[in-house]
């Protein structure tokens, strides 16, 4: 195995969503005597990189979707070059872009995570909007308050007038196939998990790609979310109902990573 | 143009491809006045139209003035999604890639479609990258509704405000540089043909290693990167056509026409398949045989009065493609395959490869000066090495024609060729060698007979062909069918008496039998039931005995090479199997 680092990208399911909450952290300390500062240190990406002794580039972000993943992966490959990318194992967790808009903001000269909800209205109009740089307090220079008011209103206006979630999602499907094709052609190792298989609209393309690039956990279990729900290893389960948060819990990540490591061992050696 | 496999050309790009400049009414009038050229729809006088007309296929002209890479990428995926990957393989995609920095692909909910927003940053004196102006290009939505610039004017202010706050041209460009590479990789992966022009080569820079892998896709015409350069450097712009009537530097009428003519040559060069043929004298051309003064060829040509075409020439002529004929008289299959190995790296996925396999009895030895030389046994040719007598080569050859396991080599050769050229759809094989299988007259060697604990184990009686069954029956003193009740003691006794015992249907032995055989130290020599020759012929085009010189000339030329009529028959059979 000629790998130097692991690059992980995905949503809260990979980023340790929910595990950054202070109350949750305290509960874990109380129940299990487990402590952490950065929630990413207790996610599957960290365990996998530790096991294989790889440097970790943990680029997953709560609230992010496929568009950010595609953009940041190209950027990362560009920044390290193809040779180094070939020595990097990429782990992708793909979530539906429909609620996850990747948007540049000149105010901070960086991209924001824009989460939208349409489900409270029959006409498909926006019902809920959340604009953040990052949900996690770790390595987050921007308070959520910065985006409340003006920026949020402007984004709402944009989404109301210039954004169609279906069209946006369809666009992402092509971009994902492009990214995977590019990486495969350049012999850059990667594995993916799709939280929602409808994103794999091009059946023939993915039938072929799945054979070599799908991170296989078990039948019907594609992501940490499926795994933790099945085995009752969500934060809610771990904390005995202290919270309603059903993101993967500490124990869920740990067990998931053990299964993933076994799979990766069969593919990487 | 029988080699042309595409039913559609899909062209996407900017005004450089969409006929920008020739859409302006004043310019159209000037073209009529000055050059008597009537331009109704400017897209009808652009290079994609000329190219699709030349190749006689449908054109989807999706280029649009002001458009950049983002729109091209989005709409290409949409098109492929709509028609499906299989149909997309019948489309040739022509892409003209322009810098996205001034070209934003922007969705308008009111019209339910994207519009092109062209942005200018260049009027700011302080170079802070602020937007100075935007223009929303007229558009026709996918459901056919046209929106003029005036219709879209009401959105300009709102779009500009949004872009001022939420758009960075550098970030935007960077994103699409990656996605261009992604689109091209996707097309490559799916064997969808495309050719590209980059007006600005720096767009390839971040992923230059990737772009080097797809250089064959570059539509570089007369060494110009793009039609923009082609027309600009050769004074073929709208301005040039109209003698300065306008300052418009888009490619003009003649720019598009001449570019198309030159591009067609490049497209033919890039996409036209070549025919690679490998084989023996049945594949070597009559011209070549005649030049080499092969007696049978000389006699035949004299008899018919001209040099005929063989199947390779006929295929080449049918498709109007170049043939690279590696056939050579007298070669063995080893040499035929060697020739392929020597050149396979030059073979592209579009090319046609045909193997004309020869007699399995031929093989190679080294001659006296350390070169491979093919041995054609049982004929008056002199021996090929003083240390290898003719009776030795004849004996080896007899072994090769009487044991069909030798055809496994040809199966392997074909599989290797297909493995080396995984994307080639047309790797065909044929042979003139009679399809009948010849079996040897015996099975048991003296050594085997001397071994009282040895029996023959046939892997499958059911799947054995009749000739093999007959050989087994003839050559066995006792056939023991393990699917029935067996007297093991009698079997063992027969073996001890030196009888020839063959076991059939013994693939699933009971523990009792296995223990018995172990106790008695009974060993088996496995006879594989496979008829490798039959298996090999399944990889060929259906076997047919083609007309020979002897047949065609009523014995005047007493030779069994394939005749002109035979080659025509073979050509027809091969053509049916070629799928471009």
PDB file of N, CA, C and O in Angstrom, chain A residues 70 74-75 78 82 104-106 109 111 154-155 157-164 167 171 174-175 177-178 181-182 184-186 201-202 204-205 209, chain B residues 77 81 85-86 106-109 114 128-129 158-159 162 164-168 171 174 178-179 181-182 185-186 188-190 206-207 209-210 213-214:
ATOM      1  N   UNK A  70     -17.645  17.909  -4.468  1.00  0.00           N
ATOM      2  CA  UNK A  70     -17.027  17.907  -5.809  1.00  0.00           C
ATOM      3  C   UNK A  70     -16.036  19.058  -5.920  1.00  0.00           C
ATOM      4  O   UNK A  70     -14.884  18.874  -6.330  1.00  0.00           O
ATOM      5  N   UNK A  74     -11.775  18.547  -6.186  1.00  0.00           N
ATOM      6  CA  UNK A  74     -10.939  19.050  -7.292  1.00  0.00           C
ATOM      7  C   UNK A  74      -9.891  20.030  -6.746  1.00  0.00           C
ATOM      8  O   UNK A  74      -8.726  19.992  -7.152  1.00  0.00           O
ATOM      9  N   UNK A  75     -10.330  20.910  -5.851  1.00  0.00           N
ATOM     10  CA  UNK A  75      -9.393  21.896  -5.283  1.00  0.00           C
ATOM     11  C   UNK A  75      -8.244  21.189  -4.559  1.00  0.00           C
ATOM     12  O   UNK A  75      -7.087  21.582  -4.688  1.00  0.00           O
ATOM     13  N   UNK A  78      -5.932  19.574  -7.015  1.00  0.00           N
ATOM     14  CA  UNK A  78      -5.162  20.644  -7.644  1.00  0.00           C
ATOM     15  C   UNK A  78      -4.052  21.117  -6.696  1.00  0.00           C
ATOM     16  O   UNK A  78      -2.909  21.344  -7.117  1.00  0.00           O
ATOM     17  N   UNK A  82      -1.378  15.565  -8.969  1.00  0.00           N
ATOM     18  CA  UNK A  82      -1.889  14.218  -9.260  1.00  0.00           C
ATOM     19  C   UNK A  82      -1.032  13.146  -8.576  1.00  0.00           C
ATOM     20  O   UNK A  82      -1.561  12.183  -8.016  1.00  0.00           O
ATOM     21  N   UNK A 104     -20.853  30.777  -2.492  1.00  0.00           N
ATOM     22  CA  UNK A 104     -19.739  31.674  -2.186  1.00  0.00           C
ATOM     23  C   UNK A 104     -20.296  32.956  -1.579  1.00  0.00           C
ATOM     24  O   UNK A 104     -21.339  33.455  -2.000  1.00  0.00           O
ATOM     25  N   UNK A 105     -19.554  33.502  -0.629  1.00  0.00           N
ATOM     26  CA  UNK A 105     -19.996  34.754   0.008  1.00  0.00           C
ATOM     27  C   UNK A 105     -18.808  35.716   0.062  1.00  0.00           C
ATOM     28  O   UNK A 105     -17.777  35.411   0.672  1.00  0.00           O
ATOM     29  N   UNK A 106     -18.967  36.849  -0.592  1.00  0.00           N
ATOM     30  CA  UNK A 106     -17.839  37.799  -0.646  1.00  0.00           C
ATOM     31  C   UNK A 106     -17.537  38.391   0.725  1.00  0.00           C
ATOM     32  O   UNK A 106     -16.405  38.809   0.975  1.00  0.00           O
ATOM     33  N   UNK A 109     -15.294  35.945   1.867  1.00  0.00           N
ATOM     34  CA  UNK A 109     -14.425  35.466   0.778  1.00  0.00           C
ATOM     35  C   UNK A 109     -14.230  33.945   0.835  1.00  0.00           C
ATOM     36  O   UNK A 109     -13.134  33.426   0.633  1.00  0.00           O
ATOM     37  N   UNK A 111     -16.741  29.972   0.931  1.00  0.00           N
ATOM     38  CA  UNK A 111     -18.062  29.373   0.692  1.00  0.00           C
ATOM     39  C   UNK A 111     -18.816  29.157   1.997  1.00  0.00           C
ATOM     40  O   UNK A 111     -18.214  28.880   3.036  1.00  0.00           O
ATOM     41  N   UNK A 154     -30.644  37.992   1.815  1.00  0.00           N
ATOM     42  CA  UNK A 154     -30.223  38.023   0.402  1.00  0.00           C
ATOM     43  C   UNK A 154     -30.188  36.605  -0.183  1.00  0.00           C
ATOM     44  O   UNK A 154     -30.568  36.391  -1.328  1.00  0.00           O
ATOM     45  N   UNK A 155     -29.732  35.685   0.647  1.00  0.00           N
ATOM     46  CA  UNK A 155     -29.691  34.292   0.164  1.00  0.00           C
ATOM     47  C   UNK A 155     -31.118  33.759  -0.035  1.00  0.00           C
ATOM     48  O   UNK A 155     -31.421  33.087  -1.022  1.00  0.00           O
ATOM     49  N   UNK A 157     -33.664  35.458  -0.847  1.00  0.00           N
ATOM     50  CA  UNK A 157     -34.166  36.076  -2.067  1.00  0.00           C
ATOM     51  C   UNK A 157     -33.616  35.341  -3.309  1.00  0.00           C
ATOM     52  O   UNK A 157     -34.335  35.081  -4.270  1.00  0.00           O
ATOM     53  N   UNK A 158     -32.338  35.029  -3.212  1.00  0.00           N
ATOM     54  CA  UNK A 158     -31.709  34.295  -4.326  1.00  0.00           C
ATOM     55  C   UNK A 158     -32.401  32.940  -4.513  1.00  0.00           C
ATOM     56  O   UNK A 158     -32.766  32.559  -5.623  1.00  0.00           O
ATOM     57  N   UNK A 159     -32.566  32.241  -3.419  1.00  0.00           N
ATOM     58  CA  UNK A 159     -33.151  30.898  -3.518  1.00  0.00           C
ATOM     59  C   UNK A 159     -34.595  30.958  -4.021  1.00  0.00           C
ATOM     60  O   UNK A 159     -35.034  30.092  -4.790  1.00  0.00           O
ATOM     61  N   UNK A 160     -35.310  31.990  -3.613  1.00  0.00           N
ATOM     62  CA  UNK A 160     -36.703  32.138  -4.056  1.00  0.00           C
ATOM     63  C   UNK A 160     -36.796  32.401  -5.558  1.00  0.00           C
ATOM     64  O   UNK A 160     -37.749  31.994  -6.211  1.00  0.00           O
ATOM     65  N   UNK A 161     -35.800  33.097  -6.075  1.00  0.00           N
ATOM     66  CA  UNK A 161     -35.900  33.565  -7.459  1.00  0.00           C
ATOM     67  C   UNK A 161     -34.996  32.839  -8.454  1.00  0.00           C
ATOM     68  O   UNK A 161     -35.297  32.800  -9.641  1.00  0.00           O
ATOM     69  N   UNK A 162     -33.907  32.301  -7.938  1.00  0.00           N
ATOM     70  CA  UNK A 162     -32.888  31.796  -8.879  1.00  0.00           C
ATOM     71  C   UNK A 162     -32.403  30.391  -8.565  1.00  0.00           C
ATOM     72  O   UNK A 162     -31.289  30.021  -8.943  1.00  0.00           O
ATOM     73  N   UNK A 163     -33.180  29.660  -7.886  1.00  0.00           N
ATOM     74  CA  UNK A 163     -32.708  28.324  -7.489  1.00  0.00           C
ATOM     75  C   UNK A 163     -33.855  27.338  -7.565  1.00  0.00           C
ATOM     76  O   UNK A 163     -34.943  27.594  -7.064  1.00  0.00           O
ATOM     77  N   UNK A 164     -33.585  26.226  -8.228  1.00  0.00           N
ATOM     78  CA  UNK A 164     -34.578  25.146  -8.273  1.00  0.00           C
ATOM     79  C   UNK A 164     -33.906  23.900  -7.705  1.00  0.00           C
ATOM     80  O   UNK A 164     -32.922  23.413  -8.269  1.00  0.00           O
ATOM     81  N   UNK A 167     -33.417  20.978 -10.188  1.00  0.00           N
ATOM     82  CA  UNK A 167     -32.409  21.255 -11.216  1.00  0.00           C
ATOM     83  C   UNK A 167     -31.008  21.210 -10.593  1.00  0.00           C
ATOM     84  O   UNK A 167     -30.062  20.656 -11.168  1.00  0.00           O
ATOM     85  N   UNK A 171     -28.019  18.577 -11.564  1.00  0.00           N
ATOM     86  CA  UNK A 171     -26.706  19.064 -11.992  1.00  0.00           C
ATOM     87  C   UNK A 171     -25.598  18.338 -11.216  1.00  0.00           C
ATOM     88  O   UNK A 171     -24.580  17.947 -11.781  1.00  0.00           O
ATOM     89  N   UNK A 174     -24.486  14.753 -12.495  1.00  0.00           N
ATOM     90  CA  UNK A 174     -23.484  14.736 -13.562  1.00  0.00           C
ATOM     91  C   UNK A 174     -22.101  15.042 -13.022  1.00  0.00           C
ATOM     92  O   UNK A 174     -21.119  14.383 -13.355  1.00  0.00           O
ATOM     93  N   UNK A 175     -22.040  16.051 -12.154  1.00  0.00           N
ATOM     94  CA  UNK A 175     -20.738  16.472 -11.617  1.00  0.00           C
ATOM     95  C   UNK A 175     -20.065  15.350 -10.822  1.00  0.00           C
ATOM     96  O   UNK A 175     -18.849  15.179 -10.880  1.00  0.00           O
ATOM     97  N   UNK A 177     -20.458  12.086 -11.324  1.00  0.00           N
ATOM     98  CA  UNK A 177     -19.952  11.080 -12.269  1.00  0.00           C
ATOM     99  C   UNK A 177     -18.661  11.574 -12.913  1.00  0.00           C
ATOM    100  O   UNK A 177     -17.734  10.798 -13.142  1.00  0.00           O
ATOM    101  N   UNK A 178     -18.615  12.872 -13.169  1.00  0.00           N
ATOM    102  CA  UNK A 178     -17.400  13.448 -13.744  1.00  0.00           C
ATOM    103  C   UNK A 178     -16.227  13.318 -12.784  1.00  0.00           C
ATOM    104  O   UNK A 178     -15.130  12.906 -13.177  1.00  0.00           O
ATOM    105  N   UNK A 181     -15.114   9.693 -12.566  1.00  0.00           N
ATOM    106  CA  UNK A 181     -14.451   9.279 -13.816  1.00  0.00           C
ATOM    107  C   UNK A 181     -13.041   9.849 -13.868  1.00  0.00           C
ATOM    108  O   UNK A 181     -12.092   9.173 -14.277  1.00  0.00           O
ATOM    109  N   UNK A 182     -12.925  11.108 -13.478  1.00  0.00           N
ATOM    110  CA  UNK A 182     -11.625  11.780 -13.487  1.00  0.00           C
ATOM    111  C   UNK A 182     -10.648  11.057 -12.552  1.00  0.00           C
ATOM    112  O   UNK A 182      -9.503  10.761 -12.922  1.00  0.00           O
ATOM    113  N   UNK A 184     -10.775   8.020 -11.393  1.00  0.00           N
ATOM    114  CA  UNK A 184     -10.472   6.666 -11.860  1.00  0.00           C
ATOM    115  C   UNK A 184      -9.440   6.711 -12.987  1.00  0.00           C
ATOM    116  O   UNK A 184      -8.488   5.939 -13.004  1.00  0.00           O
ATOM    117  N   UNK A 185      -9.636   7.658 -13.885  1.00  0.00           N
ATOM    118  CA  UNK A 185      -8.713   7.763 -15.023  1.00  0.00           C
ATOM    119  C   UNK A 185      -7.297   8.100 -14.565  1.00  0.00           C
ATOM    120  O   UNK A 185      -6.315   7.658 -15.157  1.00  0.00           O
ATOM    121  N   UNK A 186      -7.218   8.909 -13.495  1.00  0.00           N
ATOM    122  CA  UNK A 186      -5.901   9.309 -13.005  1.00  0.00           C
ATOM    123  C   UNK A 186      -5.378   8.361 -11.918  1.00  0.00           C
ATOM    124  O   UNK A 186      -4.410   8.679 -11.226  1.00  0.00           O
ATOM    125  N   UNK A 201     -28.311   8.032 -10.491  1.00  0.00           N
ATOM    126  CA  UNK A 201     -29.369   7.889 -11.494  1.00  0.00           C
ATOM    127  C   UNK A 201     -28.915   7.106 -12.717  1.00  0.00           C
ATOM    128  O   UNK A 201     -29.708   6.443 -13.363  1.00  0.00           O
ATOM    129  N   UNK A 202     -27.619   7.216 -13.021  1.00  0.00           N
ATOM    130  CA  UNK A 202     -27.146   6.502 -14.195  1.00  0.00           C
ATOM    131  C   UNK A 202     -26.765   5.079 -13.771  1.00  0.00           C
ATOM    132  O   UNK A 202     -25.636   4.801 -13.363  1.00  0.00           O
ATOM    133  N   UNK A 204     -26.269   2.187 -15.173  1.00  0.00           N
ATOM    134  CA  UNK A 204     -25.205   1.425 -15.829  1.00  0.00           C
ATOM    135  C   UNK A 204     -23.825   1.912 -15.360  1.00  0.00           C
ATOM    136  O   UNK A 204     -22.926   1.119 -15.091  1.00  0.00           O
ATOM    137  N   UNK A 205     -23.702   3.215 -15.268  1.00  0.00           N
ATOM    138  CA  UNK A 205     -22.431   3.805 -14.846  1.00  0.00           C
ATOM    139  C   UNK A 205     -22.055   3.317 -13.451  1.00  0.00           C
ATOM    140  O   UNK A 205     -20.927   2.881 -13.201  1.00  0.00           O
ATOM    141  N   UNK A 209     -19.079   1.051 -11.620  1.00  0.00           N
ATOM    142  CA  UNK A 209     -18.206   1.749 -10.671  1.00  0.00           C
ATOM    143  C   UNK A 209     -18.296   1.141  -9.269  1.00  0.00           C
ATOM    144  O   UNK A 209     -17.298   1.089  -8.545  1.00  0.00           O
TER     145      UNK A 209
ATOM    146  N   UNK B  77     -24.220  16.857 -19.900  1.00  0.00           N
ATOM    147  CA  UNK B  77     -24.722  15.784 -19.017  1.00  0.00           C
ATOM    148  C   UNK B  77     -26.230  15.599 -19.221  1.00  0.00           C
ATOM    149  O   UNK B  77     -26.723  14.468 -19.247  1.00  0.00           O
ATOM    150  N   UNK B  81     -27.999  12.230 -20.355  1.00  0.00           N
ATOM    151  CA  UNK B  81     -29.028  11.671 -19.471  1.00  0.00           C
ATOM    152  C   UNK B  81     -30.314  11.427 -20.270  1.00  0.00           C
ATOM    153  O   UNK B  81     -30.985  10.402 -20.110  1.00  0.00           O
ATOM    154  N   UNK B  85     -26.660   6.509 -22.373  1.00  0.00           N
ATOM    155  CA  UNK B  85     -25.243   6.364 -22.739  1.00  0.00           C
ATOM    156  C   UNK B  85     -25.088   5.624 -24.062  1.00  0.00           C
ATOM    157  O   UNK B  85     -24.249   5.998 -24.897  1.00  0.00           O
ATOM    158  N   UNK B  86     -25.892   4.622 -24.303  1.00  0.00           N
ATOM    159  CA  UNK B  86     -25.735   3.849 -25.545  1.00  0.00           C
ATOM    160  C   UNK B  86     -25.971   4.730 -26.760  1.00  0.00           C
ATOM    161  O   UNK B  86     -25.230   4.676 -27.739  1.00  0.00           O
ATOM    162  N   UNK B 106     -26.896  30.804 -15.091  1.00  0.00           N
ATOM    163  CA  UNK B 106     -27.724  31.306 -13.981  1.00  0.00           C
ATOM    164  C   UNK B 106     -29.160  30.861 -14.160  1.00  0.00           C
ATOM    165  O   UNK B 106     -29.756  31.042 -15.222  1.00  0.00           O
ATOM    166  N   UNK B 107     -29.729  30.316 -13.099  1.00  0.00           N
ATOM    167  CA  UNK B 107     -31.110  29.806 -13.193  1.00  0.00           C
ATOM    168  C   UNK B 107     -32.105  30.908 -12.839  1.00  0.00           C
ATOM    169  O   UNK B 107     -31.920  31.637 -11.868  1.00  0.00           O
ATOM    170  N   UNK B 108     -33.162  31.021 -13.631  1.00  0.00           N
ATOM    171  CA  UNK B 108     -34.240  31.962 -13.330  1.00  0.00           C
ATOM    172  C   UNK B 108     -35.513  31.164 -13.062  1.00  0.00           C
ATOM    173  O   UNK B 108     -36.034  30.503 -13.958  1.00  0.00           O
ATOM    174  N   UNK B 109     -35.991  31.239 -11.849  1.00  0.00           N
ATOM    175  CA  UNK B 109     -37.199  30.474 -11.514  1.00  0.00           C
ATOM    176  C   UNK B 109     -38.380  30.879 -12.401  1.00  0.00           C
ATOM    177  O   UNK B 109     -39.187  30.032 -12.787  1.00  0.00           O
ATOM    178  N   UNK B 114     -32.182  28.010 -17.334  1.00  0.00           N
ATOM    179  CA  UNK B 114     -30.967  28.804 -17.139  1.00  0.00           C
ATOM    180  C   UNK B 114     -30.884  29.902 -18.201  1.00  0.00           C
ATOM    181  O   UNK B 114     -31.383  29.752 -19.316  1.00  0.00           O
ATOM    182  N   UNK B 128     -10.524  45.984  -8.047  1.00  0.00           N
ATOM    183  CA  UNK B 128     -10.937  45.197  -6.892  1.00  0.00           C
ATOM    184  C   UNK B 128     -11.857  44.038  -7.283  1.00  0.00           C
ATOM    185  O   UNK B 128     -12.400  43.364  -6.426  1.00  0.00           O
ATOM    186  N   UNK B 129     -12.024  43.842  -8.563  1.00  0.00           N
ATOM    187  CA  UNK B 129     -12.807  42.700  -9.030  1.00  0.00           C
ATOM    188  C   UNK B 129     -14.305  42.931  -8.935  1.00  0.00           C
ATOM    189  O   UNK B 129     -15.088  42.015  -9.126  1.00  0.00           O
ATOM    190  N   UNK B 158     -31.313  42.689 -10.003  1.00  0.00           N
ATOM    191  CA  UNK B 158     -31.346  41.706  -8.919  1.00  0.00           C
ATOM    192  C   UNK B 158     -30.190  40.694  -9.057  1.00  0.00           C
ATOM    193  O   UNK B 158     -29.539  40.331  -8.083  1.00  0.00           O
ATOM    194  N   UNK B 159     -29.951  40.272 -10.292  1.00  0.00           N
ATOM    195  CA  UNK B 159     -28.864  39.311 -10.532  1.00  0.00           C
ATOM    196  C   UNK B 159     -27.524  39.962 -10.214  1.00  0.00           C
ATOM    197  O   UNK B 159     -26.653  39.365  -9.580  1.00  0.00           O
ATOM    198  N   UNK B 162     -26.940  40.153  -6.548  1.00  0.00           N
ATOM    199  CA  UNK B 162     -26.580  38.832  -6.018  1.00  0.00           C
ATOM    200  C   UNK B 162     -25.121  38.498  -6.336  1.00  0.00           C
ATOM    201  O   UNK B 162     -24.367  38.066  -5.453  1.00  0.00           O
ATOM    202  N   UNK B 164     -22.684  40.432  -6.981  1.00  0.00           N
ATOM    203  CA  UNK B 164     -21.755  41.300  -6.248  1.00  0.00           C
ATOM    204  C   UNK B 164     -21.466  40.752  -4.850  1.00  0.00           C
ATOM    205  O   UNK B 164     -20.398  40.941  -4.303  1.00  0.00           O
ATOM    206  N   UNK B 165     -22.443  40.069  -4.311  1.00  0.00           N
ATOM    207  CA  UNK B 165     -22.278  39.586  -2.932  1.00  0.00           C
ATOM    208  C   UNK B 165     -21.889  38.109  -2.848  1.00  0.00           C
ATOM    209  O   UNK B 165     -21.289  37.678  -1.866  1.00  0.00           O
ATOM    210  N   UNK B 166     -22.243  37.363  -3.867  1.00  0.00           N
ATOM    211  CA  UNK B 166     -22.084  35.906  -3.733  1.00  0.00           C
ATOM    212  C   UNK B 166     -21.356  35.246  -4.910  1.00  0.00           C
ATOM    213  O   UNK B 166     -21.562  34.063  -5.177  1.00  0.00           O
ATOM    214  N   UNK B 167     -20.563  35.996  -5.580  1.00  0.00           N
ATOM    215  CA  UNK B 167     -19.872  35.409  -6.732  1.00  0.00           C
ATOM    216  C   UNK B 167     -18.426  35.879  -6.755  1.00  0.00           C
ATOM    217  O   UNK B 167     -18.150  37.058  -6.537  1.00  0.00           O
ATOM    218  N   UNK B 168     -17.557  34.912  -7.003  1.00  0.00           N
ATOM    219  CA  UNK B 168     -16.151  35.256  -7.157  1.00  0.00           C
ATOM    220  C   UNK B 168     -15.687  34.628  -8.474  1.00  0.00           C
ATOM    221  O   UNK B 168     -15.733  33.408  -8.629  1.00  0.00           O
ATOM    222  N   UNK B 171     -12.942  31.836  -8.171  1.00  0.00           N
ATOM    223  CA  UNK B 171     -13.451  30.588  -7.591  1.00  0.00           C
ATOM    224  C   UNK B 171     -14.361  29.882  -8.590  1.00  0.00           C
ATOM    225  O   UNK B 171     -14.321  28.656  -8.737  1.00  0.00           O
ATOM    226  N   UNK B 174     -12.306  28.290 -11.324  1.00  0.00           N
ATOM    227  CA  UNK B 174     -11.575  27.131 -10.802  1.00  0.00           C
ATOM    228  C   UNK B 174     -12.483  25.904 -10.702  1.00  0.00           C
ATOM    229  O   UNK B 174     -12.096  24.788 -11.053  1.00  0.00           O
ATOM    230  N   UNK B 178     -12.065  22.089 -13.027  1.00  0.00           N
ATOM    231  CA  UNK B 178     -12.140  20.695 -12.560  1.00  0.00           C
ATOM    232  C   UNK B 178     -13.255  19.948 -13.258  1.00  0.00           C
ATOM    233  O   UNK B 178     -13.085  18.808 -13.690  1.00  0.00           O
ATOM    234  N   UNK B 179     -14.371  20.611 -13.396  1.00  0.00           N
ATOM    235  CA  UNK B 179     -15.522  19.887 -13.959  1.00  0.00           C
ATOM    236  C   UNK B 179     -15.404  19.618 -15.452  1.00  0.00           C
ATOM    237  O   UNK B 179     -16.011  18.667 -15.953  1.00  0.00           O
ATOM    238  N   UNK B 181     -12.567  18.711 -16.759  1.00  0.00           N
ATOM    239  CA  UNK B 181     -11.794  17.456 -16.716  1.00  0.00           C
ATOM    240  C   UNK B 181     -12.722  16.296 -16.371  1.00  0.00           C
ATOM    241  O   UNK B 181     -12.631  15.206 -16.952  1.00  0.00           O
ATOM    242  N   UNK B 182     -13.632  16.539 -15.443  1.00  0.00           N
ATOM    243  CA  UNK B 182     -14.581  15.492 -15.051  1.00  0.00           C
ATOM    244  C   UNK B 182     -15.465  15.061 -16.203  1.00  0.00           C
ATOM    245  O   UNK B 182     -15.665  13.865 -16.441  1.00  0.00           O
ATOM    246  N   UNK B 185     -13.451  13.087 -18.685  1.00  0.00           N
ATOM    247  CA  UNK B 185     -13.136  11.754 -18.143  1.00  0.00           C
ATOM    248  C   UNK B 185     -14.375  10.859 -18.203  1.00  0.00           C
ATOM    249  O   UNK B 185     -14.282   9.669 -18.516  1.00  0.00           O
ATOM    250  N   UNK B 186     -15.518  11.434 -17.915  1.00  0.00           N
ATOM    251  CA  UNK B 186     -16.777  10.681 -17.965  1.00  0.00           C
ATOM    252  C   UNK B 186     -17.035  10.187 -19.393  1.00  0.00           C
ATOM    253  O   UNK B 186     -17.399   9.023 -19.614  1.00  0.00           O
ATOM    254  N   UNK B 188     -14.823   9.770 -21.781  1.00  0.00           N
ATOM    255  CA  UNK B 188     -13.807   8.757 -22.110  1.00  0.00           C
ATOM    256  C   UNK B 188     -14.176   7.409 -21.506  1.00  0.00           C
ATOM    257  O   UNK B 188     -14.102   6.379 -22.163  1.00  0.00           O
ATOM    258  N   UNK B 189     -14.554   7.457 -20.247  1.00  0.00           N
ATOM    259  CA  UNK B 189     -14.863   6.215 -19.531  1.00  0.00           C
ATOM    260  C   UNK B 189     -16.001   5.458 -20.210  1.00  0.00           C
ATOM    261  O   UNK B 189     -16.032   4.238 -20.215  1.00  0.00           O
ATOM    262  N   UNK B 190     -16.912   6.230 -20.781  1.00  0.00           N
ATOM    263  CA  UNK B 190     -18.090   5.599 -21.383  1.00  0.00           C
ATOM    264  C   UNK B 190     -17.981   5.428 -22.901  1.00  0.00           C
ATOM    265  O   UNK B 190     -18.990   5.159 -23.561  1.00  0.00           O
ATOM    266  N   UNK B 206      -4.344  23.344 -14.462  1.00  0.00           N
ATOM    267  CA  UNK B 206      -4.299  22.642 -13.170  1.00  0.00           C
ATOM    268  C   UNK B 206      -4.301  21.124 -13.321  1.00  0.00           C
ATOM    269  O   UNK B 206      -3.760  20.422 -12.474  1.00  0.00           O
ATOM    270  N   UNK B 207      -4.901  20.665 -14.374  1.00  0.00           N
ATOM    271  CA  UNK B 207      -4.975  19.212 -14.559  1.00  0.00           C
ATOM    272  C   UNK B 207      -4.314  18.813 -15.879  1.00  0.00           C
ATOM    273  O   UNK B 207      -4.833  17.987 -16.621  1.00  0.00           O
ATOM    274  N   UNK B 209      -1.842  17.019 -16.500  1.00  0.00           N
ATOM    275  CA  UNK B 209      -1.519  15.588 -16.654  1.00  0.00           C
ATOM    276  C   UNK B 209      -2.718  14.822 -17.182  1.00  0.00           C
ATOM    277  O   UNK B 209      -2.571  13.901 -17.981  1.00  0.00           O
ATOM    278  N   UNK B 210      -3.896  15.214 -16.736  1.00  0.00           N
ATOM    279  CA  UNK B 210      -5.098  14.574 -17.260  1.00  0.00           C
ATOM    280  C   UNK B 210      -5.270  14.912 -18.743  1.00  0.00           C
ATOM    281  O   UNK B 210      -5.520  14.026 -19.568  1.00  0.00           O
ATOM    282  N   UNK B 213      -3.540  12.977 -21.275  1.00  0.00           N
ATOM    283  CA  UNK B 213      -4.036  11.623 -21.578  1.00  0.00           C
ATOM    284  C   UNK B 213      -5.140  11.634 -22.636  1.00  0.00           C
ATOM    285  O   UNK B 213      -5.522  10.590 -23.133  1.00  0.00           O
ATOM    286  N   UNK B 214      -5.669  12.817 -22.925  1.00  0.00           N
ATOM    287  CA  UNK B 214      -6.762  12.853 -23.921  1.00  0.00           C
ATOM    288  C   UNK B 214      -6.401  13.759 -25.101  1.00  0.00           C
ATOM    289  O   UNK B 214      -7.278  14.338 -25.740  1.00  0.00           O
TER     290      UNK B 214
END
